[in-house]
Tab-separated table of C-alpha atoms in Angstrom:
chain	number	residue	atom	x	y	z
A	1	UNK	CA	75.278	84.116	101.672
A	2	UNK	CA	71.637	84.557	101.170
A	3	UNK	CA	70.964	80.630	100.354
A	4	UNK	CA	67.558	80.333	101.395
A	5	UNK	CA	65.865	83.212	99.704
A	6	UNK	CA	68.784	83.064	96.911
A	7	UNK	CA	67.240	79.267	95.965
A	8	UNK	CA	63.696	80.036	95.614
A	9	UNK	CA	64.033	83.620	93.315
A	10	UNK	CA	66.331	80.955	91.359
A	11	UNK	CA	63.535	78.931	90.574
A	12	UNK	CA	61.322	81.664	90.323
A	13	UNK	CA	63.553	83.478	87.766
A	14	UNK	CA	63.987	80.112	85.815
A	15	UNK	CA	60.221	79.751	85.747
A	16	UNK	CA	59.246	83.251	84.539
A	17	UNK	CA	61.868	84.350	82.208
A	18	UNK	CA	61.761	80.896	80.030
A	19	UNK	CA	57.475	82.239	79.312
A	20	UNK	CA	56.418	83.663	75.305
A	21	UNK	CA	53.171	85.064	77.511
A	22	UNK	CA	52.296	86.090	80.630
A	23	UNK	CA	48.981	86.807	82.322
A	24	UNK	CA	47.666	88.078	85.065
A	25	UNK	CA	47.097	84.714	86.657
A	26	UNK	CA	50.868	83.709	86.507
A	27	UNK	CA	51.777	87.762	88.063
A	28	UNK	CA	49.734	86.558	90.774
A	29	UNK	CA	50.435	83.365	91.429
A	30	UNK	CA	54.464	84.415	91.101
A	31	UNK	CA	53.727	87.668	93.713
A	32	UNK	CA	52.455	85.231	95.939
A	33	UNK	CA	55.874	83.011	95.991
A	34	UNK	CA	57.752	86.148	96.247
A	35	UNK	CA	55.446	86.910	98.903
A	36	UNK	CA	56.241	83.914	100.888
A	37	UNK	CA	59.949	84.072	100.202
A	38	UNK	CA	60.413	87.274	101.699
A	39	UNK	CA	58.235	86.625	104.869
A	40	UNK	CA	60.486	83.628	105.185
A	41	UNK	CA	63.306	85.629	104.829
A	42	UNK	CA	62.566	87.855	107.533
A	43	UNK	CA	61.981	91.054	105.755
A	44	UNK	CA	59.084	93.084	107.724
A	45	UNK	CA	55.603	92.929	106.861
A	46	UNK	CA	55.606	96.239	106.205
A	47	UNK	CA	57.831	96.333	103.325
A	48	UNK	CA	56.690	92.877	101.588
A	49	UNK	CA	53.040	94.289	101.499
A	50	UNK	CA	54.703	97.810	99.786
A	51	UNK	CA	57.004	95.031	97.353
A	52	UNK	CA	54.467	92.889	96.474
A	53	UNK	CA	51.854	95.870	95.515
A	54	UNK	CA	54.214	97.657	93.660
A	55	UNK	CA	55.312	94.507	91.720
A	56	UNK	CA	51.642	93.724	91.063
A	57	UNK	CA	50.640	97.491	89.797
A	58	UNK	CA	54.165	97.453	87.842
A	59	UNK	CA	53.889	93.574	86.352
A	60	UNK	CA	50.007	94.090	85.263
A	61	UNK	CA	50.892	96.963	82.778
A	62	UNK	CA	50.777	97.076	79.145
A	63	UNK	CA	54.832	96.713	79.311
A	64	UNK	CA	54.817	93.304	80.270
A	65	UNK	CA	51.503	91.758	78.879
A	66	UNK	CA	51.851	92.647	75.725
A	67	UNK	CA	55.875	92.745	75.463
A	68	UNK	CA	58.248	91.069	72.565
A	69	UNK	CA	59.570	88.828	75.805
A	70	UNK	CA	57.121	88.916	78.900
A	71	UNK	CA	58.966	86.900	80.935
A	72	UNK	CA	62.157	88.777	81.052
A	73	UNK	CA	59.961	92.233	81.370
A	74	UNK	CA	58.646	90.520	84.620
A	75	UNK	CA	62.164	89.618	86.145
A	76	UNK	CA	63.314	92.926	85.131
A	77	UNK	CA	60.791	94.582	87.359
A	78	UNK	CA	61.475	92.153	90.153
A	79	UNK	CA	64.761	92.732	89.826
A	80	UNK	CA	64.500	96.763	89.741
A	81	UNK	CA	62.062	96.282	92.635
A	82	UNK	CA	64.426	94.469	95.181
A	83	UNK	CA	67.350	97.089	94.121
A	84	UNK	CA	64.878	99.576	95.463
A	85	UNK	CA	64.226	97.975	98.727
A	86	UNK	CA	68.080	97.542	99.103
A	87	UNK	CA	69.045	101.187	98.548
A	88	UNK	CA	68.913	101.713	94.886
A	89	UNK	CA	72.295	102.902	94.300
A	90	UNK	CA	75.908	102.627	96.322
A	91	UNK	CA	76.056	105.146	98.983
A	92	UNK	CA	80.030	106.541	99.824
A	93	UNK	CA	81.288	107.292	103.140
A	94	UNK	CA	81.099	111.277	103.182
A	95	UNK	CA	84.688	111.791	104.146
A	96	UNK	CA	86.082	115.589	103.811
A	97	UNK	CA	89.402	115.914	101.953
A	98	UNK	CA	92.540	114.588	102.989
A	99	UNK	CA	93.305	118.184	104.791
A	100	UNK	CA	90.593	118.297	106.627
A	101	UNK	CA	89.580	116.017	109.560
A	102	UNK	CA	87.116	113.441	109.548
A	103	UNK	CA	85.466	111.408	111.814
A	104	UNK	CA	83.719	108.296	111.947
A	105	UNK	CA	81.517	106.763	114.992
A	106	UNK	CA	80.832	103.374	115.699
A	107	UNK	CA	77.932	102.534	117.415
A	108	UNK	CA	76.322	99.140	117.939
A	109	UNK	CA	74.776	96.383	119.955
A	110	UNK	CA	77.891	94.204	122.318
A	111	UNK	CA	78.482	91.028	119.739
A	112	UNK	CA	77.631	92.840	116.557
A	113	UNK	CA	81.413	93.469	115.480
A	114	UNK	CA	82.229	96.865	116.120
A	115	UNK	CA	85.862	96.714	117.210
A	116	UNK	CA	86.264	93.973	114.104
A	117	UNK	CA	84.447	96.578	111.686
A	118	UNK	CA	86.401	99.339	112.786
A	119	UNK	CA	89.725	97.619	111.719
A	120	UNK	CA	88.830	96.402	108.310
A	121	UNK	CA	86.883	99.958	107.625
A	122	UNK	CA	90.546	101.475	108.291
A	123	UNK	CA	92.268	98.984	106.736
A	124	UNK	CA	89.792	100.208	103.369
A	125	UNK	CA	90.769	103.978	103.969
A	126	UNK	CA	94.128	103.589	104.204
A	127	UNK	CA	94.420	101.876	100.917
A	128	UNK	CA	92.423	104.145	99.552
A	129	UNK	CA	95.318	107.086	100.827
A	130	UNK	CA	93.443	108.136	104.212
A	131	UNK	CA	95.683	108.244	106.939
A	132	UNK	CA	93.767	106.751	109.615
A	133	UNK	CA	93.329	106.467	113.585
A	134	UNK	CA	91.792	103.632	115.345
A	135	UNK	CA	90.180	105.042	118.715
A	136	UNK	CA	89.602	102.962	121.606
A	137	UNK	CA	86.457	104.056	123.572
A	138	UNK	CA	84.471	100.608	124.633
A	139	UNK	CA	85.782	100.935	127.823
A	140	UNK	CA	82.870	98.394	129.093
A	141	UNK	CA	83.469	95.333	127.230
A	142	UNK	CA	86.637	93.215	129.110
A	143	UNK	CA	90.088	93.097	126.553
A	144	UNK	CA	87.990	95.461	123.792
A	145	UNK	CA	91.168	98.166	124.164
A	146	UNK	CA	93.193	94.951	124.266
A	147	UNK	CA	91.311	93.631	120.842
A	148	UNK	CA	91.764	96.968	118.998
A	149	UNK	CA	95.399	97.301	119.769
A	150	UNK	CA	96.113	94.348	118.250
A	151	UNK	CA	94.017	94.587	115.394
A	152	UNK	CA	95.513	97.813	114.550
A	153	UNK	CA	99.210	96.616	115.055
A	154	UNK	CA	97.948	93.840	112.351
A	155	UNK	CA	97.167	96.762	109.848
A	156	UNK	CA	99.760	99.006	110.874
A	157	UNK	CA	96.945	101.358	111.946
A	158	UNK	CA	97.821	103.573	114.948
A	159	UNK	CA	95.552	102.982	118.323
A	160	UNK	CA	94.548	105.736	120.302
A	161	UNK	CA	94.040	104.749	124.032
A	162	UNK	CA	94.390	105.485	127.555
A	163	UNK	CA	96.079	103.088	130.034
A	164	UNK	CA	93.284	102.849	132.799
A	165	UNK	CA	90.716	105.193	131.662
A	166	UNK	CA	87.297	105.281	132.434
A	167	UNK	CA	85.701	108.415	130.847
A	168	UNK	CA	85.054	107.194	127.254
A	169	UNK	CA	84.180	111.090	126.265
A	170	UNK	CA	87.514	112.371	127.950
A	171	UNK	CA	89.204	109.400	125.598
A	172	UNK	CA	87.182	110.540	122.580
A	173	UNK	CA	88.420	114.223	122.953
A	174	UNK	CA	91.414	113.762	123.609
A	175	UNK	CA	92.268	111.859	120.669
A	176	UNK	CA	90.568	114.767	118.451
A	177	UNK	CA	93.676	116.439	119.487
A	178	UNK	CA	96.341	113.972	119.473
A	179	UNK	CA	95.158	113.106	115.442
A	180	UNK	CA	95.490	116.921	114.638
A	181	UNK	CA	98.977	116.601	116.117
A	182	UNK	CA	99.952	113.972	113.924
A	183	UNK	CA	98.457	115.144	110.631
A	184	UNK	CA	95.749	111.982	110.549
A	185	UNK	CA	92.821	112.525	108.487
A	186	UNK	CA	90.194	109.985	109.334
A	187	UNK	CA	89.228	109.167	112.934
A	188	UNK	CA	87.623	106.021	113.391
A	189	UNK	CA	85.928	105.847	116.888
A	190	UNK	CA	84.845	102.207	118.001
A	191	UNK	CA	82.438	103.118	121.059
A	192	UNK	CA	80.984	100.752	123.683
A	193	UNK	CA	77.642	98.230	123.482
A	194	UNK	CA	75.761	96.457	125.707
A	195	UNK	CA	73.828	93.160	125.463
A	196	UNK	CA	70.735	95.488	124.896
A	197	UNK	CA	70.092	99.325	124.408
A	198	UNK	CA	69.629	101.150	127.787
A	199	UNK	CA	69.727	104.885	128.968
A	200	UNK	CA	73.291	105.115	130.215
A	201	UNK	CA	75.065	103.373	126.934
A	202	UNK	CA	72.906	106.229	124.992
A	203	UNK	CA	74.119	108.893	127.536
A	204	UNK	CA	77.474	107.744	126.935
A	205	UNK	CA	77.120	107.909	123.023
A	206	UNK	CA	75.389	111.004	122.516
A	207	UNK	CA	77.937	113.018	124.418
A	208	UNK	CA	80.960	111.225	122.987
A	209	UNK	CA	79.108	112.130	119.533
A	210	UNK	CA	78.893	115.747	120.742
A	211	UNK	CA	82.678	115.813	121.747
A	212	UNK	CA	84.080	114.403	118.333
A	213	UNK	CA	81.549	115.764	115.764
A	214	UNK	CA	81.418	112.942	113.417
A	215	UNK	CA	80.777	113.089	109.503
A	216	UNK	CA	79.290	109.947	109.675
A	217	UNK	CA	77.730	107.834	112.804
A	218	UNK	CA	77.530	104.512	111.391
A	219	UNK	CA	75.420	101.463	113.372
A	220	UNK	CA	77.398	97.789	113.028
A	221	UNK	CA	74.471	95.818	113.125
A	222	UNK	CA	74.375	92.043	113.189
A	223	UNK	CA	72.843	90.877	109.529
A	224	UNK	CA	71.672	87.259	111.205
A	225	UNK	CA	69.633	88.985	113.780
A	226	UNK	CA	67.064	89.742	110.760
A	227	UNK	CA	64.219	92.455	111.957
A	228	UNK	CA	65.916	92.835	115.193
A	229	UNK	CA	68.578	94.579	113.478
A	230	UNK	CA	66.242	97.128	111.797
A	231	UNK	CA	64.442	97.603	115.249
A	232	UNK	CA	67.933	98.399	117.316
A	233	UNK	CA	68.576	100.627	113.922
A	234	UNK	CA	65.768	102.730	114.071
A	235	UNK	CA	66.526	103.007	118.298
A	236	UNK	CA	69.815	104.349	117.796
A	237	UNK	CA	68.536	106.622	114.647
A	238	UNK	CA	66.314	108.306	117.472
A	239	UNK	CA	68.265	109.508	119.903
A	240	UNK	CA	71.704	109.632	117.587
A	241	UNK	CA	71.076	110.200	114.002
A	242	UNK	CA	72.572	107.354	112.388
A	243	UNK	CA	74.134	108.198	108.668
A	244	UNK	CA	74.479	104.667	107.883
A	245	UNK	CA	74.612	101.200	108.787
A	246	UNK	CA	77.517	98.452	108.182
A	247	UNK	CA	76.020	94.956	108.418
A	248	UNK	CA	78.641	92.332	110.048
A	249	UNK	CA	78.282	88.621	109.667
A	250	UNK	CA	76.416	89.025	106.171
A	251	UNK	CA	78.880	85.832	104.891
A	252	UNK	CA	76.458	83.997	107.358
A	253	UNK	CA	73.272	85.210	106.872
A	254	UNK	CA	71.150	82.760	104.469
A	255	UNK	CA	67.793	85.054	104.597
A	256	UNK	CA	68.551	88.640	104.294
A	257	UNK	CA	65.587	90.231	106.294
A	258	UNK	CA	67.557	93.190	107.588
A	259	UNK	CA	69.662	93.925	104.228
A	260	UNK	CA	65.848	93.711	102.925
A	261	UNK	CA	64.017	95.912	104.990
A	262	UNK	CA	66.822	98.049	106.456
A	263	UNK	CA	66.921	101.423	103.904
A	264	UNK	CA	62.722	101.061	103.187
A	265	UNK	CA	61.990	100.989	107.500
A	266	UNK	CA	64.667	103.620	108.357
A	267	UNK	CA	65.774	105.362	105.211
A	268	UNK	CA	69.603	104.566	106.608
A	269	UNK	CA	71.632	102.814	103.871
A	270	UNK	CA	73.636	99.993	103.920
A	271	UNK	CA	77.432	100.820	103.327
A	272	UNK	CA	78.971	98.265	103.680
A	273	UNK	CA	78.968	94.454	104.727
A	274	UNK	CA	81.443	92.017	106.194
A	275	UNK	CA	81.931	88.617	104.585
A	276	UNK	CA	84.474	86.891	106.447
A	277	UNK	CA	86.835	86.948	109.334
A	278	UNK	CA	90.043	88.656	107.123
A	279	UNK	CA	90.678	92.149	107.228
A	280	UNK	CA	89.871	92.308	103.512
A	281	UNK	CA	86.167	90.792	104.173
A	282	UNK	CA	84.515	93.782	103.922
A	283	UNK	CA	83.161	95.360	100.664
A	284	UNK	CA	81.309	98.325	99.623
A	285	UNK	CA	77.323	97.382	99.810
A	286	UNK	CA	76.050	97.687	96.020
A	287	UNK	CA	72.551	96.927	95.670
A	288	UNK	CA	72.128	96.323	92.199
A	289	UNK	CA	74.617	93.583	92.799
A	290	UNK	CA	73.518	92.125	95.635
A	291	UNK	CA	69.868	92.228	93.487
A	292	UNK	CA	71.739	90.031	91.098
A	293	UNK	CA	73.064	87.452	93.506
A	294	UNK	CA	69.500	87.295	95.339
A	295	UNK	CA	68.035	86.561	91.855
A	296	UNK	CA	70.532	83.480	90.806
A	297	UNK	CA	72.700	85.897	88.387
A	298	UNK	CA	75.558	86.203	90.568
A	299	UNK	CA	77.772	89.025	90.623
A	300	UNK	CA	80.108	89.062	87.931
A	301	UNK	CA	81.695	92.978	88.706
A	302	UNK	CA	82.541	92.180	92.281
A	303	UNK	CA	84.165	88.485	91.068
A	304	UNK	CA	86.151	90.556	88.775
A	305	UNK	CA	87.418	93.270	90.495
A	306	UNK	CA	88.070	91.003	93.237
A	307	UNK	CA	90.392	89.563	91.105
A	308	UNK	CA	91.969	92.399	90.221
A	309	UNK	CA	92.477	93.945	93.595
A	310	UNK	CA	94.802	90.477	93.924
A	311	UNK	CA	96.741	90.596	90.344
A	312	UNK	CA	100.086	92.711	90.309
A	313	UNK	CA	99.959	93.760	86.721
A	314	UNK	CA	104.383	92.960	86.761
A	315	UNK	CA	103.788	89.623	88.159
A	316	UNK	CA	100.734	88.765	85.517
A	317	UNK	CA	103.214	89.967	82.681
A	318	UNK	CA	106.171	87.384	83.874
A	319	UNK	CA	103.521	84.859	84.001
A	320	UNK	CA	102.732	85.312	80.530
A	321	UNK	CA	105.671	84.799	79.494
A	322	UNK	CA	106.447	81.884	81.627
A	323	UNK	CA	103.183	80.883	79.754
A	324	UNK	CA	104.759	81.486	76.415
A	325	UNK	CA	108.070	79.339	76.924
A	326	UNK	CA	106.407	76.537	78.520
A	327	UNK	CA	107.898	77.440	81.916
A	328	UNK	CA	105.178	77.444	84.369
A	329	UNK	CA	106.095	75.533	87.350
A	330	UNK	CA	104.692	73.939	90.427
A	331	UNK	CA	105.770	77.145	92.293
A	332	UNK	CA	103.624	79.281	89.830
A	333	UNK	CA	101.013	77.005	90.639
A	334	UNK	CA	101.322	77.835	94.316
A	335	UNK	CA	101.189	81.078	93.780
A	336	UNK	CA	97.934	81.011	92.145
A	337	UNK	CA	96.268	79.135	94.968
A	338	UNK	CA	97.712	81.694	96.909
A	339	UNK	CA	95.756	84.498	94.551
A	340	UNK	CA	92.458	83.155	94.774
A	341	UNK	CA	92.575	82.619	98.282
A	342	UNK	CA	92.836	86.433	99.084
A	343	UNK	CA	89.693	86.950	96.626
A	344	UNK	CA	87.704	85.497	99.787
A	345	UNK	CA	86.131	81.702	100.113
A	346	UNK	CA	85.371	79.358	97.499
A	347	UNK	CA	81.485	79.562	98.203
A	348	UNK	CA	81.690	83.718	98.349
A	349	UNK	CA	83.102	82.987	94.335
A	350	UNK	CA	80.921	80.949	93.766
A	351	UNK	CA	77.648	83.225	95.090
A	352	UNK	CA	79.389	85.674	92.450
A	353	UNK	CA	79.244	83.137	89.159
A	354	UNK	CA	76.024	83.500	87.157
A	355	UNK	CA	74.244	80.167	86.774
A	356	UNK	CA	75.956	78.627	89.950
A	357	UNK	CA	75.013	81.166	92.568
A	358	UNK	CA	72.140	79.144	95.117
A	359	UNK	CA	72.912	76.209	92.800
A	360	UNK	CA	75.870	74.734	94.599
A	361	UNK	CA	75.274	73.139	98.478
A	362	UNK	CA	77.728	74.494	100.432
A	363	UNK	CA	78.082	71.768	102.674
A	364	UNK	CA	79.244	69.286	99.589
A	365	UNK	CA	82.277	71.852	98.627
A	366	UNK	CA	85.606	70.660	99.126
A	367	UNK	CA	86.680	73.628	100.697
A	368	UNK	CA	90.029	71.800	101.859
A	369	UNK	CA	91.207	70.828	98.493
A	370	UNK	CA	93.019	73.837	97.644
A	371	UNK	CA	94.619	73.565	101.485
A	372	UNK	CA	95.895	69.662	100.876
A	373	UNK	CA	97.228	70.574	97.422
A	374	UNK	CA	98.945	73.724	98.727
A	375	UNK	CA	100.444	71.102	101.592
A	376	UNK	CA	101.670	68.354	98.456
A	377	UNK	CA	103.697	71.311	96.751
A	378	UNK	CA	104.734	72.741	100.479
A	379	UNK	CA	106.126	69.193	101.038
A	380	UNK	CA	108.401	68.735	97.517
A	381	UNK	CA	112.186	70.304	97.158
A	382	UNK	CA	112.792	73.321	95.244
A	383	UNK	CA	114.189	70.885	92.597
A	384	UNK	CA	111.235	69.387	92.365
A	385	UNK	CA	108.706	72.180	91.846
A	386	UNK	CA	111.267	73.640	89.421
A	387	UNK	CA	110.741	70.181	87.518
A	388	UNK	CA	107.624	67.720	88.463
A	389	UNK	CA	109.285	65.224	85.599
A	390	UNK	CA	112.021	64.050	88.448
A	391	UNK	CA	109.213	63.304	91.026
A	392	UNK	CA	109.333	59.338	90.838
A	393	UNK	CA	107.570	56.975	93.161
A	394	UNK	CA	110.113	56.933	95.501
A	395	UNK	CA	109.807	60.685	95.895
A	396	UNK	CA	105.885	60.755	95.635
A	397	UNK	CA	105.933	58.696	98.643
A	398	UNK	CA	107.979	60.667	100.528
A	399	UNK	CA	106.037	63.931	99.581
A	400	UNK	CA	102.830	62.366	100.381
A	401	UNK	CA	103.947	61.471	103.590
A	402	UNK	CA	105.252	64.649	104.647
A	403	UNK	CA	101.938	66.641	102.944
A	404	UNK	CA	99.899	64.374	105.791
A	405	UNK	CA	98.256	63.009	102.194
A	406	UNK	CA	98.203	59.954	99.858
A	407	UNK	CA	100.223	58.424	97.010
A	408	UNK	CA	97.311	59.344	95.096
A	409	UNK	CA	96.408	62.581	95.692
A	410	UNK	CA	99.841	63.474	94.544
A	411	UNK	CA	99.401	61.753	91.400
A	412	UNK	CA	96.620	63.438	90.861
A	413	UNK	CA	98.288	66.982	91.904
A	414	UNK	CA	100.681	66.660	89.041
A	415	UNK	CA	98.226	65.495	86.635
A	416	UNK	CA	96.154	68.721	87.377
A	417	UNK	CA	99.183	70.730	87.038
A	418	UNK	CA	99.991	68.937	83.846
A	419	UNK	CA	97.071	69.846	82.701
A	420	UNK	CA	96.961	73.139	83.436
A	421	UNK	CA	100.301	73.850	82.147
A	422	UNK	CA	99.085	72.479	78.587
A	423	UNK	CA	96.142	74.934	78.698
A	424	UNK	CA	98.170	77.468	79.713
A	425	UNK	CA	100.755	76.890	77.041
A	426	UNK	CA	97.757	76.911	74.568
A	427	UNK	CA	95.984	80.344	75.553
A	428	UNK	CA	99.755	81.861	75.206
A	429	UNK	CA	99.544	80.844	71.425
A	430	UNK	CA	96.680	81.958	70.820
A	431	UNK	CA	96.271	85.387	70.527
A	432	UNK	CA	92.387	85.505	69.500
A	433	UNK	CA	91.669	84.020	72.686
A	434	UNK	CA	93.593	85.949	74.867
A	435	UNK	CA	92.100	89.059	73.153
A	436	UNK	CA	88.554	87.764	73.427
A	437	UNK	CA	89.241	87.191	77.521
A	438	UNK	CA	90.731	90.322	77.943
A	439	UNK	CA	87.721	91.970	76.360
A	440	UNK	CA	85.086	90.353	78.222
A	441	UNK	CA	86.856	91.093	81.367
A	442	UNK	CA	87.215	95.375	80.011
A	443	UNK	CA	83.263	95.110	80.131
A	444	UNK	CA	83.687	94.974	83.546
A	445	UNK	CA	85.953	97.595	84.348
């Protein structure tokens, strides 16, 4: 996520902040790498010449020349500056309340991820206590009704749809209706693209926007199309009034020219991104934190209430004291792979660790590690992940074989757990620890 531009404000961070003095010469010379990075990145020329004079006129002050710590002055400014450029602050979904009926519109480009946006944005709501309607209107694309229905059957969404229709505004209206009927409270409308913006996909949208009277009208825009995405965003803003913009695919996008230039070219903010192909890749778009991750902090508050979203606070308290009597098993073990595997992929975690985020190639990650240890426990008898001291040779064989791994990976399975159950053992002792976790993680809340 962001990699490219991620690993040079790294280094740029690391060479300002560690500075007793700065002067003008070093603004200047680090402006111009910031310069650079951000043309690299794809952010529009527009907005780098606002950042970088801004940054300048900001940096050159009395604040940071003469400060107790320069070089931290100067990344906080950099830092406050790209929050700006991504939005400043979270913007909510402007939903009306629960008795009232709200709609959302989803327009966007064929291939940006509408119909896939629509069912994790529901999928949000209705964990948040909306009762939602999926709506299928891209009657255009070939299996999108198809698509939808089964994406909503996934969430246990409802799917409004017509069986051979071809008025999408006729659909649109009548499911108005048929969610009034059924006491829903959020319609989400996924609407039909094209490979390009023309007159008659326009047509189409402005009167199906006129028919359902949205709250919001969000654009899905494709984050790894870069500028392009902030050109088809200000098209659509135009002729439909956009109230926001979801960016798909951001998971993939190493330069982050349209989360960069998006809110500064058409004063639309970001709401939220996707970051992988679950349902529950899709967050809320915070631009102080994505600041943070762009700079080589990483994102501690999302890591941690990712976590949370994932711990069941009755489960964590029978762990603890499986902890405390030295019964953690191989089954517990499984269970936490489990856990950290619905917080998202190992490289999204690790974007989200200060010191590690841009620091880490991807491509030397052994991202099927967790998957081959999950398959060594999956192999073993209840017996034996009840007690890993009966698991012999004999039996290690066996397991291996049946896990599709080696001998010695399942050695060094139960070593890890053996480990692991030690530490374990020790943090349930010790009480000052536990306390000092549990505090540093209440900062967060």
């Amino acid at each position: 996520m962001l990699e490219k531009i991620t690993n040079t404000f790294s280094d740029i961070v690391r060479t300002v902040s560690g500075k007793s003095t700065i002067t003008e010469k070093n603004i200047e010379e680090t402006v111009e790498q910031i310069k650079m990075a951000l043309l690299e990145a794809d952010v529009n020329l527009r907005v780098v010449r606002r950042f970088v004079n801004a940054t300048i006129e900001e940096a050159k002050g009395e604040k940071v020349l003469r400060a107790v710590d320069p070089g931290q002055q100067f990344v906080k400014i950099i830092y406050d500056r790209i929050v700006a450029l991504l939005g400043d602050s979270k913007v909510d979904l402007q939903l009306k309340g629960p008795d009232t009926q709200s709609v959302v519109l989803l327009l966007g480009l064929q291939g940006a991820g509408k119909t896939t946006a629509a069912h994790k944005l529901a999928a949000r709501l209705v964990k948040n206590g909306r009762k939602a309607l999926l709506v299928a209107c891209d009657l255009v694309r070939p299996a999108a009704v198809e698509q939808l229905k089964q994406l909503g059957e996934k969430i246990n969404v409802p799917v409004y749809f017509e069986e051979g229709a071809s008025d999408a505004v006729a659909v649109a209206k009548n499911s108005i209706s048929y969610a009034k009927k059924n006491g829903i409270d959020t319609v989400i409308v996924d609407t039909a693209g094209r490979l390009q913006i023309d007159d008659s996909m326009m047509k189409e949208l402005v009167d199906v926007k006129k028919a359902v009277n949205p709250v919001e009208t969000i654009l899905v825009a494709d984050a790894m199309t870069g500028q392009n995405a902030v050109d088809i965003a200000k098209s659509f803003d135009e002729q439909l009034g956009l109230s926001g913009v979801i960016l798909t695919k951001f998971d993939s996008d190493a330069r982050g020219g349209a989360a960069l230039s998006l809110k500064s070219i058409t004063g639309k903010p970001i709401l939220f991104i996707g970051t992988g192909e679950k349902t529950e890749d899709f967050e809320p778009f915070h631009p102080e934190r994505i600041a943070s991750r762009i700079l080589g902090m990483g994102d501690i508050v999302s890591l941690v209430e990712k976590a949370q979203e994932t711990v069941d606070i009755e489960e964590a308290k029978k762990l603890e004291q499986k902890m405390a009597r030295n019964e953690f098993t191989l089954d517990d073990m499984l269970e936490q792979f489990d856990r950290v595997n619905k917080m998202g992929s190992l490289s999204s975690l690790i974007d989200m660790i200060p010191g590690l985020s841009g620091q880490i190639d991807e491509s030397k990650l052994n991202l099927d590690g967790m998957k081959r240890q999950k398959a060594i426990i999956q192999a073993m008898t209840k017996k034996e992940r009840a007690n890993h001291l009966i698991i012999g040779p004999s039996r290690r064989k066996r397991i291996a074989k049946g896990s599709g791994t080696s001998v010695a990976e399942v050695n060094k399975l139960i070593k890890q757990f053996e480990k692991t159950k030690l530490t374990m053992k020790k943090l349930s002792r010790n009480k000052g620890m536990q306390a000092k976790l549990m505090s540093q993680l209440g900062n967060f809340r």
